[in-house]
Amino acid sequence: MTAPPASAGAPAAPGPLRVVLGVGAGIAAYKVCELLRLLTESGHRVRVIPTAASLHFVGAATWEALSGAPATEDVFADVHEVPHVRIGRDADLVVVAPATADLLAKAAHGRADDLLTSTLLTARCPVLFAPAMHTEMWEHPATVANVVTLRSRGALVMEPDEGRLTGADSGKGRLPEPVQIFDLARLVARRGRAGLEPDLAGRHVVVSAGGTREYLDPVRYLGNRSSGRQGYALASTAAARGAVVTVLAANVALPDPAGVDVVRVETTAELREQVLGAAVDADVVVMAAAPADFRPRTTSGVKIKRAPDGSAPDIALTQNPDILTELVVSRAGKRPVVVGFAAETGDGTASVEEHGRAKLARKGCDLLVVNDVSAGAVFGQPDTAALILDADGSRTSVPVGPKEDLADTVWDLVARRLGDC
Ligand code: CTP
């Protein structure tokens, strides 16, 4: 066997970080306690800097107890240590949540009238804003302009979620879920400041996620164990890199990724229709979903009853279309870039990589992400390792780490291809 061509490794996940967690004056501050826990439980050292007004929502005692560090908004506390300069300079990552309209405005205009805004001016590390406010405030031209300014300076400003706001009203403006902010924070820290360039801006990417269900009758189905976690990690990572993202979610029970259009499907037939439709104006399609390969030949319109004689029904199956192959065959030229996934085990005939290469050739896609499942399944786990095979013959090995890291490496390879075509 010849040696495989150019092998690249993905950058390592970040070790313990010094994180500044800025807290703005929004009711969503209570959700940030959960974010703080996620950060500290991962071993990061977190310094919480609340604004004075935010202490109406969550008090300093809560932040100090959860972080194990002082939590003051006051620039004049411990002046001899010059905290308004030192904290920002020493930070590896600044996360502001909830980032209110007022905080975004202050940050965009370089105000420095408290410890948090001063820290934002002295920090030279990546900065992530997770906004939360009423829809009218988010959509106001002043806020829109402030967000544009912050993004143009390299800060990552998440899109708020849609849903129930403080009172009975609902709309865009909810704080993204703590785990979404946490996942993105880890990604941002790993990529560093330069990595915050929105290199997928203006690109439309379509990601399928989850596992399809094929119904036997109104209550029973054939399904699989795919959780949709990897697909959602791909979606949130692409959105963070500036892409317009459509997720085709097959029976996924996870919170929607922030700033992403989610279309729900159940069966392989529905997924096929959505994939082929969305692919028409897509730059990239990633098939991270696990479509069922077979479906019952017939679906009963009524619940199948137990037979009194104890016999079980014979279920005849028929094969589902292969969406990935159909997509590759139907595309015009090199667009969209098509990425497939494969879970493989080595056997007497070939290694995992050899099976992956054969599948890549068979399916005709541009990249194939191969998970080695010989040692057990990866379904539903937060971490994974993979080998990404490129149709140009190269390979990229991604060590065990969060699914966002694998997603990020997939987007690196896709961005390179988009640049070439
Ligand atoms: N896929 C698809 N349509 C299907 C089955 C799979 O588009 N009906 C896609 C998956 O989303 C994945 C890729 O094809 O990106 C590979 O899936 P896999 O199940 O490994 O492919 P199969 O052709 O079913 O291969 P195997 O016989 O090894 O199961």
Tab-separated table of C-alpha atoms and ligand atoms in Angstrom:
chain	number	residue	atom	x	y	z
A	1	MET	CA	0.000	0.000	0.000
A	2	THR	CA	1.285	3.506	-0.805
A	3	ALA	CA	1.598	6.110	1.937
A	4	PRO	CA	-1.439	8.392	2.139
A	5	PRO	CA	-0.876	11.903	0.744
A	6	ALA	CA	-0.559	15.101	2.770
A	7	SER	CA	-1.904	14.422	6.227
A	8	ALA	CA	-2.958	17.357	8.349
A	9	GLY	CA	-3.909	17.409	12.001
A	10	ALA	CA	-6.524	19.701	13.517
A	11	PRO	CA	-5.395	22.246	16.135
A	12	ALA	CA	-5.633	21.006	19.691
A	13	ALA	CA	-8.570	21.977	21.889
A	14	PRO	CA	-7.734	24.768	24.372
A	15	GLY	CA	-6.521	23.896	27.864
A	16	PRO	CA	-7.768	25.769	30.943
A	17	LEU	CA	-8.459	29.399	30.039
A	18	ARG	CA	-8.659	32.674	31.917
A	19	VAL	CA	-12.167	33.778	31.037
A	20	VAL	CA	-13.805	37.117	31.787
A	21	LEU	CA	-17.574	36.731	31.990
A	22	GLY	CA	-19.232	40.131	31.628
A	23	VAL	CA	-22.837	40.250	32.788
A	24	GLY	CA	-25.227	42.926	31.511
A	25	ALA	CA	-28.440	44.163	33.090
A	26	GLY	CA	-31.000	41.818	31.589
A	27	ILE	CA	-33.328	39.319	33.220
A	28	ALA	CA	-31.476	36.585	31.305
A	29	ALA	CA	-28.566	37.134	33.733
A	30	TYR	CA	-29.995	34.247	35.758
A	31	LYS	CA	-29.258	31.860	32.867
A	32	VAL	CA	-25.639	32.977	32.904
A	33	CYS	CA	-25.178	31.187	36.261
A	34	GLU	CA	-25.506	27.979	34.237
A	35	LEU	CA	-22.966	29.236	31.690
A	36	LEU	CA	-20.566	30.041	34.529
A	37	ARG	CA	-20.948	26.509	35.870
A	38	LEU	CA	-20.255	24.999	32.451
A	39	LEU	CA	-17.074	27.067	32.211
A	40	THR	CA	-15.786	26.346	35.721
A	41	GLU	CA	-16.651	22.648	35.560
A	42	SER	CA	-14.518	22.426	32.412
A	43	GLY	CA	-11.580	23.697	34.433
A	44	HIS	CA	-11.520	27.304	33.192
A	45	ARG	CA	-10.752	30.152	35.597
A	46	VAL	CA	-13.573	32.632	35.382
A	47	ARG	CA	-13.657	36.203	36.601
A	48	VAL	CA	-17.210	37.564	36.559
A	49	ILE	CA	-17.597	41.298	35.959
A	50	PRO	CA	-21.203	42.368	36.362
A	51	THR	CA	-22.436	45.822	35.476
A	52	ALA	CA	-23.845	47.731	38.453
A	53	ALA	CA	-27.399	47.528	37.096
A	54	SER	CA	-27.120	43.775	36.471
A	55	LEU	CA	-26.742	43.249	40.221
A	56	HIS	CA	-30.494	43.939	40.475
A	57	PHE	CA	-30.996	40.617	38.698
A	58	VAL	CA	-28.208	38.432	40.125
A	59	GLY	CA	-26.173	39.593	43.120
A	60	ALA	CA	-22.395	39.589	43.525
A	61	ALA	CA	-22.629	36.858	46.173
A	62	THR	CA	-23.943	34.382	43.577
A	63	TRP	CA	-21.172	35.198	41.105
A	64	GLU	CA	-18.466	35.031	43.774
A	65	ALA	CA	-19.711	31.723	45.166
A	66	LEU	CA	-19.994	30.123	41.728
A	67	SER	CA	-16.701	31.459	40.358
A	68	GLY	CA	-14.596	31.413	43.529
A	69	ALA	CA	-13.323	34.901	42.659
A	70	PRO	CA	-14.322	38.469	43.458
A	71	ALA	CA	-17.127	39.863	41.304
A	72	THR	CA	-17.115	43.623	41.382
A	73	GLU	CA	-18.249	46.223	38.908
A	74	ASP	CA	-16.201	48.889	40.624
A	75	VAL	CA	-13.051	50.224	38.897
A	76	PHE	CA	-11.970	51.681	42.234
A	77	ALA	CA	-11.824	48.356	44.085
A	78	ASP	CA	-8.200	47.185	44.562
A	79	VAL	CA	-6.932	50.193	42.631
A	80	HIS	CA	-3.307	49.313	43.450
A	81	GLU	CA	-3.660	46.293	41.134
A	82	VAL	CA	-4.964	48.479	38.274
A	83	PRO	CA	-7.713	45.926	37.609
A	84	HIS	CA	-9.299	47.829	34.715
A	85	VAL	CA	-6.150	47.168	32.690
A	86	ARG	CA	-4.812	43.935	34.163
A	87	ILE	CA	-7.956	41.806	33.906
A	88	GLY	CA	-8.448	42.503	30.206
A	89	ARG	CA	-4.776	42.060	29.370
A	90	ASP	CA	-4.580	38.715	31.154
A	91	ALA	CA	-7.765	37.247	29.666
A	92	ASP	CA	-7.752	34.457	27.062
A	93	LEU	CA	-11.417	35.010	26.296
A	94	VAL	CA	-14.120	37.537	27.143
A	95	VAL	CA	-17.761	36.465	27.033
A	96	VAL	CA	-20.495	39.050	27.567
A	97	ALA	CA	-23.906	37.574	28.427
A	98	PRO	CA	-26.483	38.924	28.390
A	99	ALA	CA	-25.156	41.645	26.113
A	100	THR	CA	-27.847	44.312	26.398
A	101	ALA	CA	-28.488	47.033	23.800
A	102	ASP	CA	-26.777	49.472	26.152
A	103	LEU	CA	-23.678	47.308	26.582
A	104	LEU	CA	-23.368	46.742	22.832
A	105	ALA	CA	-23.631	50.508	22.317
A	106	LYS	CA	-20.974	51.231	24.926
A	107	ALA	CA	-18.640	48.584	23.518
A	108	ALA	CA	-19.118	49.816	19.935
A	109	HIS	CA	-18.321	53.370	20.980
A	110	GLY	CA	-15.359	52.583	23.196
A	111	ARG	CA	-16.931	53.826	26.421
A	112	ALA	CA	-15.034	52.841	29.564
A	113	ASP	CA	-17.042	53.992	32.553
A	114	ASP	CA	-17.011	50.807	34.597
A	115	LEU	CA	-14.842	47.727	35.058
A	116	LEU	CA	-16.527	45.693	32.306
A	117	THR	CA	-16.360	48.319	29.568
A	118	SER	CA	-12.769	49.183	30.553
A	119	THR	CA	-11.892	45.502	30.333
A	120	LEU	CA	-13.427	45.317	26.849
A	121	LEU	CA	-11.068	48.083	25.757
A	122	THR	CA	-7.942	46.522	27.219
A	123	ALA	CA	-8.657	42.926	26.158
A	124	ARG	CA	-6.699	41.674	23.155
A	125	CYS	CA	-8.218	38.195	23.212
A	126	PRO	CA	-11.330	36.934	21.378
A	127	VAL	CA	-14.575	38.561	22.536
A	128	LEU	CA	-17.964	36.879	22.281
A	129	PHE	CA	-21.217	38.787	22.829
A	130	ALA	CA	-24.432	36.851	23.518
A	131	PRO	CA	-27.179	39.472	23.148
A	132	ALA	CA	-30.563	39.495	24.882
A	133	MET	CA	-33.098	42.300	24.621
A	134	HIS	CA	-36.559	43.044	23.309
A	135	THR	CA	-37.076	42.602	19.579
A	136	GLU	CA	-37.578	46.318	18.982
A	137	MET	CA	-34.227	47.103	20.603
A	138	TRP	CA	-32.410	44.381	18.630
A	139	GLU	CA	-33.917	45.613	15.361
A	140	HIS	CA	-33.382	49.324	16.027
A	141	PRO	CA	-30.965	50.841	13.474
A	142	ALA	CA	-28.720	52.021	16.326
A	143	THR	CA	-28.265	48.471	17.641
A	144	VAL	CA	-27.907	47.068	14.115
A	145	ALA	CA	-25.121	49.588	13.435
A	146	ASN	CA	-23.412	48.807	16.756
A	147	VAL	CA	-23.436	45.088	15.990
A	148	VAL	CA	-21.968	45.749	12.524
A	149	THR	CA	-19.222	47.866	14.119
A	150	LEU	CA	-18.353	45.230	16.716
A	151	ARG	CA	-18.292	42.451	14.128
A	152	SER	CA	-16.123	44.533	11.796
A	153	ARG	CA	-13.601	44.819	14.638
A	154	GLY	CA	-13.450	41.057	15.019
A	155	ALA	CA	-15.853	40.472	17.907
A	156	LEU	CA	-18.258	37.592	17.565
A	157	VAL	CA	-21.819	38.750	18.174
A	158	MET	CA	-24.271	35.844	18.325
A	159	GLU	CA	-27.777	36.142	16.920
A	160	PRO	CA	-30.339	36.086	19.721
A	161	ASP	CA	-32.894	33.280	19.781
A	162	GLU	CA	-36.565	33.675	18.975
A	163	GLY	CA	-39.191	32.863	21.575
A	164	ARG	CA	-40.740	34.023	24.809
A	165	LEU	CA	-39.250	37.298	26.089
A	166	THR	CA	-39.460	38.756	29.606
A	167	GLY	CA	-43.226	39.168	29.770
A	168	ALA	CA	-45.992	37.520	27.808
A	169	ASP	CA	-44.554	38.776	24.516
A	170	SER	CA	-42.326	36.778	22.220
A	171	GLY	CA	-40.002	37.451	19.296
A	172	LYS	CA	-36.301	37.628	18.486
A	173	GLY	CA	-34.183	38.644	21.438
A	174	ARG	CA	-33.894	35.701	23.809
A	175	LEU	CA	-30.482	34.871	25.176
A	176	PRO	CA	-29.119	31.799	23.345
A	177	GLU	CA	-29.085	28.707	25.583
A	178	PRO	CA	-26.095	28.606	27.995
A	179	VAL	CA	-24.783	25.435	26.388
A	180	GLN	CA	-24.808	27.112	22.955
A	181	ILE	CA	-22.831	30.066	24.310
A	182	PHE	CA	-20.462	27.649	26.027
A	183	ASP	CA	-19.879	25.598	22.867
A	184	LEU	CA	-19.197	28.722	20.857
A	185	ALA	CA	-16.917	30.145	23.557
A	186	ARG	CA	-14.783	27.017	23.400
A	187	LEU	CA	-14.631	27.252	19.638
A	188	VAL	CA	-13.727	30.927	19.704
A	189	ALA	CA	-10.983	30.288	22.247
A	190	ARG	CA	-9.573	27.485	20.151
A	191	ARG	CA	-9.468	29.512	16.957
A	192	GLY	CA	-8.041	32.628	18.557
A	193	ARG	CA	-8.672	36.190	17.492
A	194	ALA	CA	-7.654	35.697	13.855
A	195	GLY	CA	-10.080	32.797	13.625
A	196	LEU	CA	-13.046	35.053	14.182
A	197	GLU	CA	-12.980	36.202	10.575
A	198	PRO	CA	-16.417	35.422	9.139
A	199	ASP	CA	-14.900	33.374	6.295
A	200	LEU	CA	-18.262	31.788	5.405
A	201	ALA	CA	-20.060	35.151	5.173
A	202	GLY	CA	-22.439	35.252	2.226
A	203	ARG	CA	-22.436	31.446	1.912
A	204	HIS	CA	-25.592	29.395	2.270
A	205	VAL	CA	-24.929	26.100	3.930
A	206	VAL	CA	-27.381	23.262	4.423
A	207	VAL	CA	-26.789	20.680	7.136
A	208	SER	CA	-28.887	17.584	7.704
A	209	ALA	CA	-28.941	16.285	11.272
A	210	GLY	CA	-30.473	13.470	13.305
A	211	GLY	CA	-32.006	10.187	12.244
A	212	THR	CA	-35.075	9.566	10.126
A	213	ARG	CA	-38.078	7.430	11.155
A	214	GLU	CA	-39.981	5.099	8.904
A	215	TYR	CA	-43.486	4.404	10.129
A	216	LEU	CA	-45.048	0.949	10.387
A	217	ASP	CA	-48.318	2.405	11.642
A	218	PRO	CA	-49.353	5.673	13.354
A	219	VAL	CA	-47.401	4.824	16.531
A	220	ARG	CA	-44.476	2.582	15.551
A	221	TYR	CA	-41.438	3.293	13.449
A	222	LEU	CA	-38.019	2.006	12.424
A	223	GLY	CA	-35.385	4.499	13.529
A	224	ASN	CA	-31.760	4.841	14.530
A	225	ARG	CA	-29.729	6.291	17.376
A	226	SER	CA	-28.395	9.425	15.706
A	227	SER	CA	-28.917	12.344	18.141
A	228	GLY	CA	-28.215	15.210	15.740
A	229	ARG	CA	-25.434	16.548	17.947
A	230	GLN	CA	-22.801	16.555	15.229
A	231	GLY	CA	-25.175	18.180	12.738
A	232	TYR	CA	-26.089	20.881	15.246
A	233	ALA	CA	-22.404	21.480	16.009
A	234	LEU	CA	-21.793	21.935	12.273
A	235	ALA	CA	-24.705	24.360	12.051
A	236	SER	CA	-23.732	26.557	14.995
A	237	THR	CA	-20.091	26.594	13.921
A	238	ALA	CA	-20.993	27.627	10.369
A	239	ALA	CA	-23.269	30.382	11.717
A	240	ALA	CA	-20.412	31.603	13.912
A	241	ARG	CA	-18.254	31.817	10.776
A	242	GLY	CA	-20.843	34.023	9.088
A	243	ALA	CA	-22.804	31.524	6.970
A	244	VAL	CA	-26.543	31.589	6.401
A	245	VAL	CA	-27.456	28.163	7.729
A	246	THR	CA	-30.407	25.872	7.111
A	247	VAL	CA	-30.605	22.799	9.304
A	248	LEU	CA	-32.807	19.930	8.182
A	249	ALA	CA	-33.472	18.280	11.523
A	250	ALA	CA	-34.722	14.704	11.532
A	251	ASN	CA	-36.228	14.030	14.951
A	252	VAL	CA	-33.623	15.987	16.920
A	253	ALA	CA	-34.418	16.661	20.585
A	254	LEU	CA	-31.739	19.304	21.194
A	255	PRO	CA	-32.197	23.086	21.553
A	256	ASP	CA	-32.094	24.792	18.151
A	257	PRO	CA	-28.679	26.255	17.305
A	258	ALA	CA	-28.724	30.057	17.622
A	259	GLY	CA	-29.207	32.110	14.470
A	260	VAL	CA	-30.024	29.131	12.277
A	261	ASP	CA	-33.110	28.276	10.226
A	262	VAL	CA	-34.397	24.877	11.390
A	263	VAL	CA	-36.688	22.785	9.172
A	264	ARG	CA	-38.084	19.652	10.816
A	265	VAL	CA	-38.519	16.381	8.961
A	266	GLU	CA	-39.349	12.846	10.039
A	267	THR	CA	-38.883	10.394	7.191
A	268	THR	CA	-36.168	9.827	4.599
A	269	ALA	CA	-38.622	10.867	1.871
A	270	GLU	CA	-39.224	14.224	3.624
A	271	LEU	CA	-35.501	14.699	4.191
A	272	ARG	CA	-34.784	13.945	0.523
A	273	GLU	CA	-37.322	16.508	-0.631
A	274	GLN	CA	-35.904	19.193	1.673
A	275	VAL	CA	-32.254	18.434	0.865
A	276	LEU	CA	-32.758	18.508	-2.893
A	277	GLY	CA	-34.874	21.666	-2.637
A	278	ALA	CA	-32.454	23.540	-0.371
A	279	ALA	CA	-29.431	22.419	-2.404
A	280	VAL	CA	-30.576	24.465	-5.402
A	281	ASP	CA	-29.177	27.715	-4.020
A	282	ALA	CA	-26.729	26.253	-1.477
A	283	ASP	CA	-22.960	26.606	-1.565
A	284	VAL	CA	-22.468	23.580	0.671
A	285	VAL	CA	-24.561	20.597	1.737
A	286	VAL	CA	-23.396	18.457	4.637
A	287	MET	CA	-25.195	15.146	5.086
A	288	ALA	CA	-24.585	14.548	8.777
A	289	ALA	CA	-27.998	12.917	9.225
A	290	ALA	CA	-28.509	9.178	9.361
A	291	PRO	CA	-31.341	8.534	6.911
A	292	ALA	CA	-32.898	5.093	7.339
A	293	ASP	CA	-31.778	2.906	4.457
A	294	PHE	CA	-34.994	0.865	4.526
A	295	ARG	CA	-38.661	1.541	5.133
A	296	PRO	CA	-41.649	-0.796	5.520
A	297	ARG	CA	-43.096	-1.618	2.127
A	298	THR	CA	-46.513	-0.593	3.435
A	299	THR	CA	-47.545	1.681	6.289
A	300	SER	CA	-50.747	0.794	8.074
A	301	GLY	CA	-53.131	3.709	8.559
A	302	VAL	CA	-54.360	2.157	11.817
A	303	LYS	CA	-52.452	0.700	14.723
A	304	ILE	CA	-51.433	-2.894	14.056
A	305	LYS	CA	-53.092	-5.110	16.722
A	306	ARG	CA	-51.590	-8.096	18.489
A	307	ALA	CA	-52.807	-11.268	16.819
A	308	PRO	CA	-54.843	-13.507	19.188
A	309	ASP	CA	-52.927	-16.579	17.917
A	310	GLY	CA	-49.626	-15.108	19.136
A	311	SER	CA	-48.163	-14.625	15.649
A	312	ALA	CA	-46.109	-11.538	14.788
A	313	PRO	CA	-46.559	-9.640	11.539
A	314	ASP	CA	-44.000	-10.134	8.784
A	315	ILE	CA	-42.646	-6.737	7.868
A	316	ALA	CA	-41.436	-6.455	4.312
A	317	LEU	CA	-38.897	-3.687	3.729
A	318	THR	CA	-37.980	-1.688	0.683
A	319	GLN	CA	-34.857	0.400	0.106
A	320	ASN	CA	-34.897	4.189	0.534
A	321	PRO	CA	-33.191	6.449	-2.031
A	322	ASP	CA	-29.579	7.409	-1.321
A	323	ILE	CA	-29.928	11.180	-0.919
A	324	LEU	CA	-26.203	11.899	-0.916
A	325	THR	CA	-25.588	10.091	-4.192
A	326	GLU	CA	-28.633	11.709	-5.777
A	327	LEU	CA	-27.396	15.121	-4.671
A	328	VAL	CA	-23.965	14.561	-6.195
A	329	VAL	CA	-25.447	13.311	-9.458
A	330	SER	CA	-27.912	16.196	-9.719
A	331	ARG	CA	-25.513	19.059	-8.996
A	332	ALA	CA	-24.258	21.260	-11.781
A	333	GLY	CA	-20.452	21.490	-11.767
A	334	LYS	CA	-18.700	21.887	-8.435
A	335	ARG	CA	-21.614	23.481	-6.539
A	336	PRO	CA	-22.729	22.783	-3.970
A	337	VAL	CA	-19.693	21.349	-2.214
A	338	VAL	CA	-21.006	18.062	-0.798
A	339	VAL	CA	-19.839	16.488	2.463
A	340	GLY	CA	-20.867	13.017	3.618
A	341	PHE	CA	-20.457	11.165	6.888
A	342	ALA	CA	-19.749	7.481	7.459
A	343	ALA	CA	-19.507	5.328	10.563
A	344	GLU	CA	-17.197	2.429	9.757
A	345	THR	CA	-15.520	-0.561	11.371
A	346	GLY	CA	-12.430	-2.321	10.106
A	347	ASP	CA	-12.795	-6.005	9.165
A	348	GLY	CA	-10.888	-8.837	7.497
A	349	THR	CA	-11.192	-7.213	4.080
A	350	ALA	CA	-10.210	-3.603	4.726
A	351	SER	CA	-9.299	-0.998	7.362
A	352	VAL	CA	-11.647	1.791	8.415
A	353	GLU	CA	-9.772	4.189	6.130
A	354	GLU	CA	-9.951	1.829	3.176
A	355	HIS	CA	-13.700	1.357	3.668
A	356	GLY	CA	-13.989	5.155	3.890
A	357	ARG	CA	-12.032	5.686	0.663
A	358	ALA	CA	-14.219	3.171	-1.145
A	359	LYS	CA	-17.372	4.896	0.132
A	360	LEU	CA	-16.061	8.321	-0.869
A	361	ALA	CA	-15.461	7.052	-4.392
A	362	ARG	CA	-18.856	5.305	-4.495
A	363	LYS	CA	-20.795	8.318	-3.278
A	364	GLY	CA	-18.820	10.849	-5.324
A	365	CYS	CA	-18.897	13.558	-2.638
A	366	ASP	CA	-16.055	16.035	-2.032
A	367	LEU	CA	-15.316	15.171	1.585
A	368	LEU	CA	-16.222	12.166	3.713
A	369	VAL	CA	-16.008	12.379	7.504
A	370	VAL	CA	-15.259	8.878	8.757
A	371	ASN	CA	-15.957	7.873	12.353
A	372	ASP	CA	-14.285	4.681	13.506
A	373	VAL	CA	-16.973	2.940	15.544
A	374	SER	CA	-15.049	-0.314	16.119
A	375	ALA	CA	-14.661	0.500	19.811
A	376	GLY	CA	-18.284	1.567	20.304
A	377	ALA	CA	-20.768	4.045	19.008
A	378	VAL	CA	-20.375	7.841	19.077
A	379	PHE	CA	-24.125	8.483	19.152
A	380	GLY	CA	-25.201	11.277	21.474
A	381	GLN	CA	-21.702	11.815	22.929
A	382	PRO	CA	-20.323	15.369	23.147
A	383	ASP	CA	-16.874	14.269	21.935
A	384	THR	CA	-15.702	12.460	18.843
A	385	ALA	CA	-12.649	11.733	16.699
A	386	ALA	CA	-12.684	11.355	12.933
A	387	LEU	CA	-10.702	11.067	9.761
A	388	ILE	CA	-11.752	13.442	6.988
A	389	LEU	CA	-11.061	12.051	3.534
A	390	ASP	CA	-10.884	14.480	0.647
A	391	ALA	CA	-11.672	13.468	-2.939
A	392	ASP	CA	-8.312	15.043	-3.872
A	393	GLY	CA	-6.638	12.172	-1.983
A	394	SER	CA	-5.629	14.076	1.162
A	395	ARG	CA	-6.675	13.172	4.678
A	396	THR	CA	-7.110	15.143	7.896
A	397	SER	CA	-7.127	13.381	11.215
A	398	VAL	CA	-9.093	15.083	13.987
A	399	PRO	CA	-8.229	13.874	17.519
A	400	VAL	CA	-10.850	13.211	20.197
A	401	GLY	CA	-12.486	16.471	21.195
A	402	PRO	CA	-15.811	18.297	21.210
A	403	LYS	CA	-17.982	17.817	18.117
A	404	GLU	CA	-17.610	21.577	17.504
A	405	ASP	CA	-13.884	21.033	16.903
A	406	LEU	CA	-14.557	18.416	14.250
A	407	ALA	CA	-17.191	20.727	12.752
A	408	ASP	CA	-14.706	23.568	12.660
A	409	THR	CA	-12.148	21.464	10.809
A	410	VAL	CA	-14.807	20.393	8.297
A	411	TRP	CA	-15.554	24.093	7.637
A	412	ASP	CA	-11.819	24.835	7.222
A	413	LEU	CA	-11.655	22.228	4.459
A	414	VAL	CA	-14.926	23.403	2.906
A	415	ALA	CA	-13.772	27.051	2.966
A	416	ARG	CA	-10.616	26.006	1.116
A	417	ARG	CA	-12.700	24.244	-1.532
A	418	LEU	CA	-15.065	27.220	-1.864
A	419	GLY	CA	-12.042	29.395	-2.476
A	420	ASP	CA	-10.904	27.050	-5.249
A	421	CYS	CA	-14.165	26.760	-7.178
B	1	CTP	N1	-27.046	8.767	3.212
B	1	CTP	C1	-28.016	9.295	2.384
B	1	CTP	N2	-29.156	8.600	2.100
B	1	CTP	C2	-29.319	7.369	2.610
B	1	CTP	C3	-28.325	6.790	3.447
B	1	CTP	C4	-27.204	7.528	3.723
B	1	CTP	O1	-27.856	10.432	1.938
B	1	CTP	N3	-30.434	6.693	2.314
B	1	CTP	C5	-25.835	9.564	3.500
B	1	CTP	C6	-25.589	9.791	4.969
B	1	CTP	O2	-26.193	10.998	5.406
B	1	CTP	C7	-24.073	9.874	5.025
B	1	CTP	C8	-23.603	8.992	3.881
B	1	CTP	O3	-24.747	8.836	3.024
B	1	CTP	O4	-23.616	11.190	4.771
B	1	CTP	C9	-23.083	7.668	4.256
B	1	CTP	O5	-24.039	6.974	5.016
B	1	CTP	P1	-23.880	5.416	5.243
B	1	CTP	O6	-25.043	4.907	6.036
B	1	CTP	O7	-22.505	5.148	5.748
B	1	CTP	O8	-23.965	4.957	3.737
B	1	CTP	P2	-24.499	3.648	3.106
B	1	CTP	O9	-24.467	3.845	1.629
B	1	CTP	O10	-25.832	3.308	3.717
B	1	CTP	O11	-23.386	2.619	3.482
B	1	CTP	P3	-23.432	1.259	4.330
B	1	CTP	O12	-23.856	0.231	3.368
B	1	CTP	O13	-22.021	1.135	4.810
B	1	CTP	O14	-24.433	1.482	5.453
